[in-house]
Short mmCIF file of C-alpha atoms in Angstrom, two decimals:
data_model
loop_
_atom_site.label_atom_id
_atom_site.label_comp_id
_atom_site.label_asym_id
_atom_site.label_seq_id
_atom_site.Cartn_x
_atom_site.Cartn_y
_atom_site.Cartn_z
CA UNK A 606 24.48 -35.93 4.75
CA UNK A 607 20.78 -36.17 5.18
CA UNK A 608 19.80 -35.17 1.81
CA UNK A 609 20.02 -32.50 -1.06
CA UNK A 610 17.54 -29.85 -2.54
CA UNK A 611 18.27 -28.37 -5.83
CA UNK A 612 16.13 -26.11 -8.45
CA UNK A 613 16.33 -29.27 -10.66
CA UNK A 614 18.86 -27.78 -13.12
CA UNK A 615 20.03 -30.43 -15.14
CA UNK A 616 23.37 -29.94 -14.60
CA UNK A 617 23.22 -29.61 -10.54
CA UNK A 618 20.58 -33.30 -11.34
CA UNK A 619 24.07 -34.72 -12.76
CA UNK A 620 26.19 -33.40 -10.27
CA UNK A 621 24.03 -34.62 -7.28
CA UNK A 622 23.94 -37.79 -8.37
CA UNK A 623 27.29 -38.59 -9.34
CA UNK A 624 28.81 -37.13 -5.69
CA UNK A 625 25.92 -38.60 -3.71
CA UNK A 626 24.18 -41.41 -5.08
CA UNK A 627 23.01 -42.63 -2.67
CA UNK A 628 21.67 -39.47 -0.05
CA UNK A 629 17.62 -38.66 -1.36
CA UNK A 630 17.51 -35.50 -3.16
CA UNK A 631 14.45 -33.33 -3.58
CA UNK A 632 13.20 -30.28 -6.03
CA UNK A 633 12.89 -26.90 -4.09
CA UNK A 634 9.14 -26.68 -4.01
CA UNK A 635 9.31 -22.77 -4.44
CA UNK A 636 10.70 -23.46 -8.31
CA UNK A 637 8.56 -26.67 -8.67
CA UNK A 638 5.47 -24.31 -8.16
CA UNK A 639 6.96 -21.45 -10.00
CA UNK A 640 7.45 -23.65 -12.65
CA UNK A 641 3.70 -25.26 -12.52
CA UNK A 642 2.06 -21.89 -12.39
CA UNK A 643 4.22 -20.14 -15.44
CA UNK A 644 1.55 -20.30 -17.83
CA UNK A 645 -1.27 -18.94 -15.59
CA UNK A 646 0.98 -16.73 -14.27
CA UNK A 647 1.59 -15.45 -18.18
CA UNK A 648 -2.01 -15.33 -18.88
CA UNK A 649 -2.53 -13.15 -15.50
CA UNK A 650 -0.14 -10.92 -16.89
CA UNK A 651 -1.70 -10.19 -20.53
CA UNK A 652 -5.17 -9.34 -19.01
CA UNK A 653 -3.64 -7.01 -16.82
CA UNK A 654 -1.66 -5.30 -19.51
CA UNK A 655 -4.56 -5.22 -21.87
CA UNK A 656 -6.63 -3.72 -19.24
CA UNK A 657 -3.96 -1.29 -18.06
CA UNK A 658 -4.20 0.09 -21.49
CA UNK A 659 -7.42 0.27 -22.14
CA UNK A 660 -8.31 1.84 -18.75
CA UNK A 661 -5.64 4.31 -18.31
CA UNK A 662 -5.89 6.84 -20.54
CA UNK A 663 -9.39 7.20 -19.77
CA UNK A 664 -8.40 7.57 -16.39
CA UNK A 665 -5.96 10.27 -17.02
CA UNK A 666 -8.34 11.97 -19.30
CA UNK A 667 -11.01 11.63 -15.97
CA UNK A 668 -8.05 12.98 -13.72
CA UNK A 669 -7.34 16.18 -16.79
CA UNK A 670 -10.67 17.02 -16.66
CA UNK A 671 -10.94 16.85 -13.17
CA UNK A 672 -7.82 19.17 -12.20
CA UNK A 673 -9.02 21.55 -15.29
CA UNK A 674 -12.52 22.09 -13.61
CA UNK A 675 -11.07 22.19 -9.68
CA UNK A 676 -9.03 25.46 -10.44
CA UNK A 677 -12.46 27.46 -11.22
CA UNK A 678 -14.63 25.27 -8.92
CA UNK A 679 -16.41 26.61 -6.05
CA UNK A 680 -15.29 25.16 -2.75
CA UNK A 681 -18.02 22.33 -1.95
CA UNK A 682 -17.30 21.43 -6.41
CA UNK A 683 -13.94 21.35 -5.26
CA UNK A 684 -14.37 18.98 -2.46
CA UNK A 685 -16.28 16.89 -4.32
CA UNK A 686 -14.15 17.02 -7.46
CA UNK A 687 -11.02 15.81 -4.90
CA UNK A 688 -13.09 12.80 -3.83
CA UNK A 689 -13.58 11.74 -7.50
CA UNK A 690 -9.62 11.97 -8.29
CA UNK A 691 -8.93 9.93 -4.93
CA UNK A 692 -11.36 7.37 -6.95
CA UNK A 693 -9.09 7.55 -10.09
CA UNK A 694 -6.05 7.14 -7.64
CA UNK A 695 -7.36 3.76 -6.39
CA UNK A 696 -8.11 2.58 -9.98
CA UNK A 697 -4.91 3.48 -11.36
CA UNK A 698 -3.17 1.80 -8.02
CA UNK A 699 -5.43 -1.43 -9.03
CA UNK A 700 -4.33 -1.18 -12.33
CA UNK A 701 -0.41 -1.42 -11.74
CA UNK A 702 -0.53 -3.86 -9.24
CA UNK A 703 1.73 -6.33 -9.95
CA UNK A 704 1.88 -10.23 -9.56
CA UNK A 705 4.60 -12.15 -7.81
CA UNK A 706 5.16 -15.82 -9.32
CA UNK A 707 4.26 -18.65 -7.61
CA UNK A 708 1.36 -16.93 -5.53
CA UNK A 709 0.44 -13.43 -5.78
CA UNK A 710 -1.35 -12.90 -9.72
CA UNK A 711 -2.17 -9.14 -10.44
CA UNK A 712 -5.68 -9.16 -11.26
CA UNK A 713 -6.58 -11.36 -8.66
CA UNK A 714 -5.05 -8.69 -6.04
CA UNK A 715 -6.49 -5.85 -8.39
CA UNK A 716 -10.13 -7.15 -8.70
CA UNK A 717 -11.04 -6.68 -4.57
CA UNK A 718 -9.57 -2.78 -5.02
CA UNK A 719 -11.80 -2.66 -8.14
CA UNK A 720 -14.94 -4.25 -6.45
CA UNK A 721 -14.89 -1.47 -3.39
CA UNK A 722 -14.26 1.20 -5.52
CA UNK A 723 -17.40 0.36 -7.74
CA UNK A 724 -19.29 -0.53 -4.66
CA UNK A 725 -18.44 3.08 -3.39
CA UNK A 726 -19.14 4.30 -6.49
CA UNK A 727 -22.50 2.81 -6.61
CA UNK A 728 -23.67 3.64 -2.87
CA UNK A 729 -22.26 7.07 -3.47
CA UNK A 730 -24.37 7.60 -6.64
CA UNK A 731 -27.48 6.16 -5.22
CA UNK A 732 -26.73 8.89 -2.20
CA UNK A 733 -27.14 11.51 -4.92
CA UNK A 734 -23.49 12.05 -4.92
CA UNK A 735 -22.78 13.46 -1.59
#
């Protein structure tokens, strides 16, 4: 045997080195940095929930207002009233993106989505909105 890998569970530690005491063992490196990035990834995971719910129901109350307004809009209102809900679509995709531990942290893979959308916001608005 060349060697052993394990998630470093005590019990598999024990068990390793009683059967083969002598072959080199070594910690999975996916659990070792899963492990190393728990509390960051924890952190990550608070600011995104805190700014899920402050965000979204404004968003929905954007989106109610919008749907309210396109039924009576006239058709060029209407367009422009379906560009601002695909807007609150991206934001509200931003806002449930989810992190995957070691790696992927959900408002680092939210804030790029965010950034265009105000960018197109902003370049939009200084178009005069069309």
């Amino acid at each position: 045997m060349l060697g052993t890998i394990s998630d470093a569970q005590e019990s598999e530690l024990l068990a390793v080195q009683e059967l083969w005491p002598d072959v080199p063992h070594q910690v999975c490196q996916f659990h070792v940095l899963r492990d190393a990035s728990k509390s960051a990834f924890e952190v990550d995971k608070q600011i995104k929930t805190a700014m899920r719910k402050r965000l979204q129901p404004k968003v929905r109350e954007v989106r109610k207002q919008i749907k309210k307004r396109s039924a009576t809009a006239a058709p060029k209102e209407a367009e422009q009233l379906a560009v601002l809900d695909e807007y609150a679509t991206g934001i509200v995709t931003a806002l449930n993106t989810d992190g995957l531990q070691p790696f992927t942290y959900a408002t680092v893979e939210a804030t790029p989505i965010l950034d265009e959308i105000e960018t197109s916001l902003e370049q939009l608005s200084k178009k005069g909105g069309q």
